[in-house]
CSV table of N, CA and C in Angstrom, one decimal:
chain,number,residue,atom,x,y,z
A,1,MET,N,1.0,-1.2,0.3
A,1,MET,CA,-0.3,0.0,0.4
A,1,MET,C,1.1,1.1,-0.1
A,2,THR,N,1.0,2.1,-0.8
A,2,THR,CA,1.6,3.5,-1.0
A,2,THR,C,1.1,4.0,-0.3
A,3,ASP,N,1.6,5.1,0.4
A,3,ASP,CA,2.2,5.8,1.4
A,3,ASP,C,0.3,7.5,1.1
A,4,THR,N,0.2,7.0,0.1
A,4,THR,CA,-1.7,8.4,-0.5
A,4,THR,C,-2.3,7.1,0.3
A,5,ASN,N,-2.5,5.9,-0.2
A,5,ASN,CA,-3.7,4.9,-0.2
A,5,ASN,C,-3.3,4.9,1.3
A,6,ALA,N,-2.5,4.9,2.3
A,6,ALA,CA,-2.6,4.9,3.9
A,6,ALA,C,-3.4,5.8,4.1
A,7,LYS,N,-3.0,7.0,3.1
A,7,LYS,CA,-3.5,8.3,4.2
A,7,LYS,C,-5.1,8.5,4.0
A,8,ASP,N,-5.7,8.5,3.1
A,8,ASP,CA,-6.5,8.0,2.3
A,8,ASP,C,-7.7,7.3,2.9
A,9,ALA,N,-6.8,6.0,2.9
A,9,ALA,CA,-7.5,5.2,4.3
A,9,ALA,C,-7.9,5.0,6.2
A,10,LYS,N,-6.9,5.5,6.4
A,10,LYS,CA,-6.8,5.8,7.5
A,10,LYS,C,-8.6,7.5,7.3
A,11,SER,N,-8.0,8.4,6.5
A,11,SER,CA,-8.7,9.3,6.8
A,11,SER,C,-10.4,8.6,6.7
A,12,GLU,N,-10.4,8.1,5.7
A,12,GLU,CA,-11.7,7.4,5.8
A,12,GLU,C,-12.5,6.5,7.0
A,13,ALA,N,-11.6,5.9,7.7
A,13,ALA,CA,-11.7,5.1,9.1
A,13,ALA,C,-11.5,6.4,9.6
A,14,MET,N,-11.4,7.3,10.0
A,14,MET,CA,-11.8,8.4,10.8
A,14,MET,C,-13.0,9.5,10.8
A,15,THR,N,-14.0,9.0,10.2
A,15,THR,CA,-15.2,9.7,9.1
A,15,THR,C,-16.3,8.9,9.8
A,16,PRO,N,-16.5,10.3,10.7
A,16,PRO,CA,-17.3,10.1,11.8
A,16,PRO,C,-18.9,9.6,11.4
A,17,ILE,N,-19.6,8.7,12.3
A,17,ILE,CA,-20.6,7.8,11.1
A,17,ILE,C,-21.7,8.5,12.4
A,18,LEU,N,-22.0,8.4,13.3
A,18,LEU,CA,-23.0,9.5,14.4
A,18,LEU,C,-22.2,10.4,15.0
A,19,VAL,N,-22.9,11.5,15.3
A,19,VAL,CA,-22.3,13.4,15.6
A,19,VAL,C,-23.4,13.2,17.2
A,20,ARG,N,-23.3,13.9,17.7
A,20,ARG,CA,-24.2,14.6,18.3
A,20,ARG,C,-25.0,15.6,18.4
A,21,VAL,N,-26.5,15.7,18.6
A,21,VAL,CA,-26.8,16.8,18.8
A,21,VAL,C,-26.7,18.3,18.4
A,22,LYS,N,-25.5,18.7,19.1
A,22,LYS,CA,-24.8,19.8,19.1
A,22,LYS,C,-23.7,19.7,17.8
A,23,ARG,N,-23.1,19.0,17.6
A,23,ARG,CA,-22.4,18.8,15.8
A,23,ARG,C,-23.3,18.6,15.2
A,24,ALA,N,-24.2,18.3,14.9
A,24,ALA,CA,-25.1,18.5,13.7
A,24,ALA,C,-26.3,19.9,13.8
A,25,SER,N,-26.3,20.3,14.7
A,25,SER,CA,-27.0,21.8,14.9
A,25,SER,C,-25.8,22.6,14.5
A,26,ALA,N,-24.5,22.4,14.9
A,26,ALA,CA,-23.3,23.4,13.5
A,26,ALA,C,-24.0,23.0,12.6
A,27,LEU,N,-23.0,22.0,12.3
A,27,LEU,CA,-22.8,22.0,10.7
A,27,LEU,C,-24.4,21.9,10.4
A,28,LEU,N,-26.2,21.9,10.5
A,28,LEU,CA,-26.9,21.9,9.3
A,28,LEU,C,-26.9,24.2,10.1
A,29,ASP,N,-26.6,24.2,11.3
A,29,ASP,CA,-26.8,26.1,11.2
A,29,ASP,C,-27.6,26.4,11.6
A,30,ARG,N,-28.7,25.2,12.3
A,30,ARG,CA,-29.8,25.5,13.4
A,30,ARG,C,-29.6,24.8,14.7
A,31,GLY,N,-31.0,25.5,15.1
A,31,GLY,CA,-30.8,25.4,17.3
A,31,GLY,C,-30.5,23.2,17.6
A,32,GLN,N,-30.0,23.1,18.5
A,32,GLN,CA,-30.6,22.3,18.9
A,32,GLN,C,-31.4,21.7,19.0
A,33,THR,N,-32.5,22.5,19.1
A,33,THR,CA,-34.1,22.1,19.4
A,33,THR,C,-34.9,21.2,18.7
A,34,ASN,N,-34.1,22.9,17.0
A,34,ASN,CA,-34.5,22.2,15.6
A,34,ASN,C,-34.4,20.6,15.1
A,35,VAL,N,-33.3,20.4,15.6
A,35,VAL,CA,-32.2,18.7,15.2
A,35,VAL,C,-33.4,18.1,15.8
A,36,ARG,N,-33.4,18.3,17.0
A,36,ARG,CA,-33.9,17.2,17.4
A,36,ARG,C,-35.8,16.8,17.0
A,37,ARG,N,-36.2,17.9,17.4
A,37,ARG,CA,-37.4,18.3,15.7
A,37,ARG,C,-37.5,17.7,15.3
A,38,MET,N,-36.6,18.1,14.2
A,38,MET,CA,-36.3,17.4,12.5
A,38,MET,C,-36.3,15.5,13.0
A,39,VAL,N,-35.2,14.8,14.7
A,39,VAL,CA,-35.6,13.8,14.7
A,39,VAL,C,-37.0,13.4,14.8
A,40,LYS,N,-37.9,13.7,15.5
A,40,LYS,CA,-39.0,13.4,16.3
A,40,LYS,C,-39.7,13.3,14.4
A,41,GLU,N,-39.4,14.5,13.4
A,41,GLU,CA,-39.9,14.5,12.3
A,41,GLU,C,-39.8,13.8,11.2
A,42,GLY,N,-39.0,13.1,11.7
A,42,GLY,CA,-37.8,11.9,10.7
A,42,GLY,C,-37.5,12.6,9.2
A,43,GLU,N,-37.1,13.7,9.5
A,43,GLU,CA,-36.2,14.6,8.5
A,43,GLU,C,-35.2,14.7,8.3
A,44,LEU,N,-33.9,14.2,9.5
A,44,LEU,CA,-33.2,13.3,10.3
A,44,LEU,C,-33.2,11.9,11.0
A,45,GLU,N,-32.2,11.1,10.6
A,45,GLU,CA,-32.2,9.6,11.6
A,45,GLU,C,-31.5,10.0,12.6
A,46,GLY,N,-32.0,10.0,13.7
A,46,GLY,CA,-31.2,9.5,14.9
A,46,GLY,C,-31.0,8.4,15.3
A,47,VAL,N,-30.3,7.9,16.5
A,47,VAL,CA,-30.1,6.5,17.7
A,47,VAL,C,-29.8,6.9,18.8
A,48,LYS,N,-30.1,6.2,19.9
A,48,LYS,CA,-30.2,6.1,20.6
A,48,LYS,C,-28.6,5.5,21.5
A,49,SER,N,-27.8,6.3,22.3
A,49,SER,CA,-27.1,5.6,22.6
A,49,SER,C,-26.6,5.5,24.4
A,50,GLY,N,-27.4,4.8,25.4
A,50,GLY,CA,-27.5,5.4,26.2
A,50,GLY,C,-28.9,6.1,26.2
A,51,ASN,N,-28.2,7.3,27.1
A,51,ASN,CA,-29.3,8.5,27.1
A,51,ASN,C,-28.9,9.6,26.1
A,52,LEU,N,-27.8,9.2,25.4
A,52,LEU,CA,-27.5,10.0,24.7
A,52,LEU,C,-27.7,10.0,23.1
A,53,LEU,N,-28.5,11.3,22.3
A,53,LEU,CA,-28.9,11.5,20.9
A,53,LEU,C,-27.9,11.5,20.2
A,54,MET,N,-27.5,10.2,19.3
A,54,MET,CA,-26.7,11.0,17.7
A,54,MET,C,-27.6,10.7,16.7
A,55,ILE,N,-27.0,11.7,16.0
A,55,ILE,CA,-27.7,11.7,14.3
A,55,ILE,C,-26.9,11.1,13.7
A,56,THR,N,-26.7,10.3,12.5
A,56,THR,CA,-26.4,9.3,11.6
A,56,THR,C,-26.0,10.9,10.3
A,57,VAL,N,-24.5,11.2,10.2
A,57,VAL,CA,-24.1,11.8,8.8
A,57,VAL,C,-24.7,11.7,7.6
A,58,ALA,N,-25.1,10.1,7.6
A,58,ALA,CA,-25.7,10.5,6.1
A,58,ALA,C,-27.3,11.0,6.4
A,59,SER,N,-27.8,10.4,7.1
A,59,SER,CA,-28.8,11.8,7.5
A,59,SER,C,-29.0,12.9,7.2
A,60,ILE,N,-28.0,13.4,8.0
A,60,ILE,CA,-27.7,15.1,8.0
A,60,ILE,C,-27.4,14.8,6.5
A,61,HIS,N,-27.0,14.3,5.4
A,61,HIS,CA,-25.9,14.5,3.5
A,61,HIS,C,-27.6,14.6,2.9
A,62,ALA,N,-28.4,13.5,3.3
A,62,ALA,CA,-30.0,13.3,2.4
A,62,ALA,C,-30.5,14.3,2.9
A,63,TYR,N,-30.7,15.0,4.1
A,63,TYR,CA,-31.7,16.4,4.1
A,63,TYR,C,-31.4,16.6,3.2
A,64,VAL,N,-30.0,17.2,3.7
A,64,VAL,CA,-29.0,18.6,2.5
A,64,VAL,C,-29.3,18.2,1.3
A,65,ALA,N,-29.0,17.1,0.9
A,65,ALA,CA,-29.5,16.6,-0.4
A,65,ALA,C,-30.6,17.5,-1.0
A,66,ARG,N,-32.0,16.9,0.0
A,66,ARG,CA,-33.4,17.1,-0.5
A,66,ARG,C,-33.9,18.9,-0.3
A,67,LEU,N,-32.4,19.2,0.1
A,67,LEU,CA,-33.2,21.2,0.1
A,67,LEU,C,-32.9,21.7,-1.6
A,68,PRO,N,-34.2,22.1,-1.7
A,68,PRO,CA,-34.5,23.1,-2.7
A,68,PRO,C,-32.4,23.7,-3.2
A,69,LYS,N,-32.5,23.9,-4.4
A,69,LYS,CA,-31.8,24.7,-4.6
A,69,LYS,C,-31.6,26.3,-4.8
A,70,ALA,N,-30.3,26.7,-4.7
A,70,ALA,CA,-30.4,28.3,-4.2
A,70,ALA,C,-31.4,28.8,-6.0
A,71,GLY,N,-32.3,30.0,-5.3
A,71,GLY,CA,-32.7,30.4,-6.6
A,71,GLY,C,-34.3,29.9,-7.1
A,72,THR,N,-34.5,29.1,-6.7
A,72,THR,CA,-35.6,27.9,-6.9
A,72,THR,C,-37.0,28.2,-6.0
A,73,THR,N,-37.7,27.9,-6.0
A,73,THR,CA,-39.2,27.4,-5.1
A,73,THR,C,-39.8,26.6,-5.6
A,74,PRO,N,-40.2,26.0,-4.8
A,74,PRO,CA,-40.7,24.4,-4.9
A,74,PRO,C,-42.4,25.0,-5.7
A,75,PRO,N,-42.8,24.0,-5.8
A,75,PRO,CA,-44.3,24.3,-6.3
A,75,PRO,C,-44.9,24.6,-5.2
A,76,PRO,N,-46.0,25.5,-5.6
A,76,PRO,CA,-46.9,25.7,-4.6
A,76,PRO,C,-47.2,24.8,-4.4
A,77,ALA,N,-48.4,23.5,-4.4
A,77,ALA,CA,-48.7,23.0,-4.4
A,77,ALA,C,-47.9,21.7,-3.2
A,78,ALA,N,-46.8,21.7,-4.5
A,78,ALA,CA,-45.7,20.2,-2.6
A,78,ALA,C,-45.2,21.5,-2.0
A,79,ALA,N,-45.3,23.0,-1.8
A,79,ALA,CA,-44.8,23.5,-0.1
A,79,ALA,C,-46.1,22.9,0.3
A,80,MET,N,-47.4,23.3,-0.2
A,80,MET,CA,-48.6,23.3,1.1
A,80,MET,C,-49.0,21.8,1.3
A,81,ARG,N,-48.1,20.9,0.6
A,81,ARG,CA,-48.4,19.7,0.9
A,81,ARG,C,-47.4,19.7,2.0
A,82,ALA,N,-46.5,19.7,2.1
A,82,ALA,CA,-45.7,19.1,2.5
A,82,ALA,C,-45.4,20.2,4.6
A,83,HIS,N,-45.9,21.3,4.1
A,83,HIS,CA,-46.1,22.3,5.3
A,83,HIS,C,-47.5,21.2,6.0
A,84,ALA,N,-48.4,20.7,5.4
A,84,ALA,CA,-49.7,20.4,6.3
A,84,ALA,C,-49.3,18.7,6.7
A,85,GLU,N,-48.1,18.3,5.8
A,85,GLU,CA,-47.8,17.1,6.7
A,85,GLU,C,-47.2,17.2,8.0
A,86,ARG,N,-46.2,18.4,7.7
A,86,ARG,CA,-45.6,18.9,9.0
A,86,ARG,C,-46.1,19.1,9.8
A,87,ARG,N,-47.5,20.1,9.8
A,87,ARG,CA,-48.4,20.1,10.7
A,87,ARG,C,-49.3,18.7,11.2
A,88,GLN,N,-49.8,18.2,10.7
A,88,GLN,CA,-49.9,16.4,11.1
A,88,GLN,C,-49.1,15.7,11.9
A,89,LYS,N,-48.0,15.9,12.2
A,89,LYS,CA,-47.1,15.0,12.5
A,89,LYS,C,-47.0,15.6,13.7
A,90,ARG,N,-47.2,16.9,14.2
A,90,ARG,CA,-47.1,18.0,15.0
A,90,ARG,C,-48.0,17.4,16.0
A,91,ALA,N,-48.9,17.3,15.2
A,91,ALA,CA,-50.6,17.1,16.2
A,91,ALA,C,-50.7,16.3,16.3
A,92,GLU,N,-49.8,15.3,15.9
A,92,GLU,CA,-50.4,13.5,16.1
A,92,GLU,C,-49.4,13.1,17.3
A,93,ALA,N,-48.7,14.1,17.3
A,93,ALA,CA,-47.1,13.8,18.4
A,93,ALA,C,-47.9,14.1,19.7
């Protein structure tokens, strides 16, 4: 294995799979309460480790990929449907 391959393998092994809510909130530039709400509503995937809530990095990447691109707006019907679904989920909780 070359030196470059060894560095790539090491950095890949050091990439986190789970992050704490505080780190996820920093990555997303959202409050910790908002991140916890996103987990509760299914926008992010969270797992419990003892009393600690951890957020999967893959779900953070997936969430960002679902966001509308800058300069575009979602179709009004889709935006209204998404808003209604979020409101319904909150009411059920």
